[in-house]
Coordinates of C-alpha atoms in Angstrom, one line a residue:
Chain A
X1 CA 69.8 -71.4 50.3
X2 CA 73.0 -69.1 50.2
X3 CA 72.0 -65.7 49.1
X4 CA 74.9 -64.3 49.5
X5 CA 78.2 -66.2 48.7
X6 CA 82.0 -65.2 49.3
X7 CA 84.0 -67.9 47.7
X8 CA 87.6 -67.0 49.2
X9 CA 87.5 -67.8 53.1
X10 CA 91.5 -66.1 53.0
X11 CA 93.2 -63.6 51.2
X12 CA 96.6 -62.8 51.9
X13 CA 98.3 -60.1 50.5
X14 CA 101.6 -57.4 50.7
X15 CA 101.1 -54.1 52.5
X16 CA 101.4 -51.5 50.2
X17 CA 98.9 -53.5 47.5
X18 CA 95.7 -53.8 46.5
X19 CA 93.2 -56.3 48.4
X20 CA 90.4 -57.3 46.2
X21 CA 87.5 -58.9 48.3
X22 CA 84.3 -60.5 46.0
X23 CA 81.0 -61.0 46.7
X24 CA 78.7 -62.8 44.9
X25 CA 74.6 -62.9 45.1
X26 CA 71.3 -65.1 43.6
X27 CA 68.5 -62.5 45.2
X28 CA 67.8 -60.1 42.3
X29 CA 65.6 -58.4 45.1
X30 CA 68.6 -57.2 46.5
X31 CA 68.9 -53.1 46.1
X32 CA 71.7 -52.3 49.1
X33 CA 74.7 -53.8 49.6
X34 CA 77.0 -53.0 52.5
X35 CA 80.7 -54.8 53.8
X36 CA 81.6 -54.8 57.4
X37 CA 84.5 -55.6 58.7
X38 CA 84.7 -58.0 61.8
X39 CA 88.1 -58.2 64.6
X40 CA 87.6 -61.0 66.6
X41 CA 86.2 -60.4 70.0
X42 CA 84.0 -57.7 68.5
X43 CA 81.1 -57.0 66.0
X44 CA 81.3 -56.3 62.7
X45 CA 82.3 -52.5 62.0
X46 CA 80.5 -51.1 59.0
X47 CA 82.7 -49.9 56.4
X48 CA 80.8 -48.9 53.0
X49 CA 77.9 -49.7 51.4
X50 CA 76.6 -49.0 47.7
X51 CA 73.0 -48.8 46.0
X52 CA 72.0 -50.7 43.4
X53 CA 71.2 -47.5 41.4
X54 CA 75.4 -46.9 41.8
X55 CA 77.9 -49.1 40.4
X56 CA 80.7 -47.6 42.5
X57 CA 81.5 -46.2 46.4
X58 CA 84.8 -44.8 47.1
X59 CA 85.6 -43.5 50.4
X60 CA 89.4 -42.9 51.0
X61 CA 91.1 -46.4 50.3
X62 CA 87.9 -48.6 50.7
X63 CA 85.7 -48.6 47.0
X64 CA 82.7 -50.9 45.9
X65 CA 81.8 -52.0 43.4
X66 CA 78.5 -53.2 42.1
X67 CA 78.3 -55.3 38.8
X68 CA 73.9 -55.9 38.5
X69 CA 74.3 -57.9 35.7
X70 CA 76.6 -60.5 37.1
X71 CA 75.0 -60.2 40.8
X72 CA 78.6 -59.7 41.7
X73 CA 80.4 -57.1 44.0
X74 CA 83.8 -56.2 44.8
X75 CA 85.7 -54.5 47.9
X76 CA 89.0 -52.6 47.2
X77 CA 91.3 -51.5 49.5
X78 CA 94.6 -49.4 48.4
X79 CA 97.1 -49.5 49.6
X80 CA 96.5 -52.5 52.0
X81 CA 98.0 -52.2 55.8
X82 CA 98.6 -54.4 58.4
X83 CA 95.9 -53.1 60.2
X84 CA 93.4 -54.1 57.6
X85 CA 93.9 -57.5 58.4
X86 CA 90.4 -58.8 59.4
X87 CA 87.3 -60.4 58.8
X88 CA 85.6 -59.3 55.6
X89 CA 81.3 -59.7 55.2
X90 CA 79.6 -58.7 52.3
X91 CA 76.0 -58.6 53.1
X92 CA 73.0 -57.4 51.1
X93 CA 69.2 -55.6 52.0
X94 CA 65.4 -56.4 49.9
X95 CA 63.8 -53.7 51.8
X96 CA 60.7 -54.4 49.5
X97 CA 60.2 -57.8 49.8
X98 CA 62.8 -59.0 53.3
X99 CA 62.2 -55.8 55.2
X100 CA 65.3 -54.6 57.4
X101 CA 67.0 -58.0 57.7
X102 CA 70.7 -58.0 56.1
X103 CA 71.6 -61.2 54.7
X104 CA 75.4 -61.8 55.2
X105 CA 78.1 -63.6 53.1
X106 CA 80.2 -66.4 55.3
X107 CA 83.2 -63.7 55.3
X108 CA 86.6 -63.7 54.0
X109 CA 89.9 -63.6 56.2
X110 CA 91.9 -61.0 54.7
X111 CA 95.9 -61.1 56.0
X112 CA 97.8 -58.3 55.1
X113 CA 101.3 -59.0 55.7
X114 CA 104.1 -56.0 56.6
Chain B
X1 CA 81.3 -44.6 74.2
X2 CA 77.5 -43.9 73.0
X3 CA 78.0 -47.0 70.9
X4 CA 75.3 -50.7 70.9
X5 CA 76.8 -52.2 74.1
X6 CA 75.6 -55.9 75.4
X7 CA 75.6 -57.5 78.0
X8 CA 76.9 -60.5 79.0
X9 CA 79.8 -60.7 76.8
X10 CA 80.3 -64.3 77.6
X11 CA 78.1 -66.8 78.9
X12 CA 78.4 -70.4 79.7
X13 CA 75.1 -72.5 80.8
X14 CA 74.1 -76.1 80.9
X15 CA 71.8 -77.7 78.5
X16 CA 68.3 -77.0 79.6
X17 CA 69.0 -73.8 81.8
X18 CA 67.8 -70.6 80.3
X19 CA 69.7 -67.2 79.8
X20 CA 68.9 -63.7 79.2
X21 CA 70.4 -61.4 77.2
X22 CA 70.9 -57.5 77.1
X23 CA 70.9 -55.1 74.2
X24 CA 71.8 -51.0 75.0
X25 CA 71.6 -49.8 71.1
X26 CA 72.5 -46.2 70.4
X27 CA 70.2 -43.7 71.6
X28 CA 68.7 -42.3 69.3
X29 CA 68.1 -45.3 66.9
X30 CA 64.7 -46.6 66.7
X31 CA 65.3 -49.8 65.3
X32 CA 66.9 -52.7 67.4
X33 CA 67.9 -55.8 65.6
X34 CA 69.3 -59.7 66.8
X35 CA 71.4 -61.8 64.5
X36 CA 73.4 -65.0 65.5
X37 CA 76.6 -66.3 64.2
X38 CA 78.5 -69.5 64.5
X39 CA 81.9 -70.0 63.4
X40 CA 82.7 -69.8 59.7
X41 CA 79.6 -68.1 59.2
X42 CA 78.5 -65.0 58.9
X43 CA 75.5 -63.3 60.9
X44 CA 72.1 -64.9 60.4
X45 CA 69.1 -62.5 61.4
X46 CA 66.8 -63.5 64.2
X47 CA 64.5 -60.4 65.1
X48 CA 64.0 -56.8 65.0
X49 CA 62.3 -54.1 66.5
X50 CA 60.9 -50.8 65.5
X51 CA 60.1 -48.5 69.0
X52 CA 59.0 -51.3 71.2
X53 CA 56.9 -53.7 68.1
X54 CA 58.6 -56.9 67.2
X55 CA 57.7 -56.5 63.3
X56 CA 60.3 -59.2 61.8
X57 CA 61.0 -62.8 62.8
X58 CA 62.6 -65.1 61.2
X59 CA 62.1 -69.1 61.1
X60 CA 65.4 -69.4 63.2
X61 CA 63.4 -68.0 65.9
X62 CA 62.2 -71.1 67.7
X63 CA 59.9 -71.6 70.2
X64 CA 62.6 -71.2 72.9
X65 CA 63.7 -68.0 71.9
X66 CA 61.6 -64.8 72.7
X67 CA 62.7 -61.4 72.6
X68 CA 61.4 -58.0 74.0
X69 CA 62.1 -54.4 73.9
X70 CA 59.4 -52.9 76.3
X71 CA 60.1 -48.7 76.6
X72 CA 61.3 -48.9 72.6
X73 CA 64.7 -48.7 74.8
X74 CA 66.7 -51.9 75.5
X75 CA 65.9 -54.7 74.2
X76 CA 66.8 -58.8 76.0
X77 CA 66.6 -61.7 73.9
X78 CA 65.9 -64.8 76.1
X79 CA 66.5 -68.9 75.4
X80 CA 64.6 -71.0 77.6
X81 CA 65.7 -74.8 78.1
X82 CA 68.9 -74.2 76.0
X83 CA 70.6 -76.7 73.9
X84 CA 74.5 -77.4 72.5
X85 CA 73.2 -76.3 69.7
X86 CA 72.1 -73.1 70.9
X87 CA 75.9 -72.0 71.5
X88 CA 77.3 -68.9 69.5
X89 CA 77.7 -65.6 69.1
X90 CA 74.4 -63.3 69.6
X91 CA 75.1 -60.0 68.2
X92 CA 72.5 -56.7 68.2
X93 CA 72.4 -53.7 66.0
X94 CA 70.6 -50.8 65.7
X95 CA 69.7 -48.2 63.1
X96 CA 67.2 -44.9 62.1
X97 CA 64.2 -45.9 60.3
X98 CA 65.2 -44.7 56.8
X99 CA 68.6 -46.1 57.2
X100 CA 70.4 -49.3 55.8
X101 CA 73.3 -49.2 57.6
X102 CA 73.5 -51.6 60.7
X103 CA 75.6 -50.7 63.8
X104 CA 76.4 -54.2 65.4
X105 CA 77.6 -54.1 69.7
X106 CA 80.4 -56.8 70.5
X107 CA 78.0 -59.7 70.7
X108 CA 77.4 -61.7 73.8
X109 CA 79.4 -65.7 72.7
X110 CA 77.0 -68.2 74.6
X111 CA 78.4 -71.6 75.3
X112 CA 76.1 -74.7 76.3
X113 CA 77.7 -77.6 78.1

């Protein structure tokens, strides 16, 4: 059982322009969601995180954004560089009924090409 | 660096040996946690620890798998008799209590042969 789906394994995209990352979730006993960012030969790096008393998290060119209704969340990053070029995981928290455990989305490869 | 730092980073073993793993999380975080990833995936939680108590476990957590954190300091996660299908990445985290954010070391990539 996937709790936590990201549909696009790849994104490519133009420096300079927006990268729109998505997220989508079935627990509605989710009330945290966070996206790391993974380079290969390391860990995952967290970037932002949102509540699910929020519907949006900006910090510098990384925002969330949290859509309850749809169970659906969305990383933007403006304007894209090269060096954002890594692997994206959404991945979500149910203090109240899963404790501290995150449950991660299968990631998306995000390209961003000079 | 007063980053989570692990130790091995790599280690290669035959089927049926068993390994030890080391987790240095950041000092002052309380909580210590395990996950495992395989390719195309993305972390799947195995453990965690608040101080030196194992509170969490999840069903991933066989039989051959048994982790520790005696002093509430490091932590080792150990796979006795170890199968191919054992092989991936073990990565650790740690956080403060009240926090949600995770802060994940490089991972230590087992490979069974």
């Amino acid at each position: 059982d996937q709790q936590v789906k990201q549909n696009s394994p790849s994104l490519s995209v133009q420096e300079g322009r927006i990268s729109i990352l998505n997220c989508d979730y079935t627990n509605s006993m989710f009330d945290y969601f966070l996206w790391y960012k993974k380079y290969p030969a390391e860990g995952p790096t967290f970037l932002i995180s949102i509540s699910s008393i929020k519907d949006k998290n900006e910090d510098g060119r990384f925002t969330v954004f949290l859509n309850k209704s749809a169970k659906h969340l969305s990383l933007h990053i403006v304007p894209s560089q090269p060096g954002d070029s890594a692997v994206y995981f959404c991945a979500a928290s149910a203090r109240e009924t899963s404790g501290s455990r995150l449950t991660f989305g299968e990631g998306t490869q995000l390209t961003v090409n000079p | 660096d007063t980053g989570v730092s692990q130790d091995p980073r790599h280690k290669i073993t035959k089927r049926g040996q068993n390994v030890t793993f080391r987790c240095d999380p950041i000092s002052e975080h309380n909580r210590l946690y395990w996950y495992r990833q395989t390719l195309g995936q993305g972390p799947e939680f195995l453990t965690y620890f608040q101080n030196e108590a194992q509170l969490e476990k999840s069903r991933l957590l066989s039989d051959r798998f048994s982790a520790e954190r005696p002093k509430g300091s490091f932590s080792t996660l150990e796979i006795q008799r170890t199968e191919q299908g054992d092989s991936a990445m073990y990565l650790c985290a740690s956080s403060l209590v009240r926090q949600y954010e995770q802060y994940f070391g490089p991972g230590t990539r087992l490979t069974v042969t």
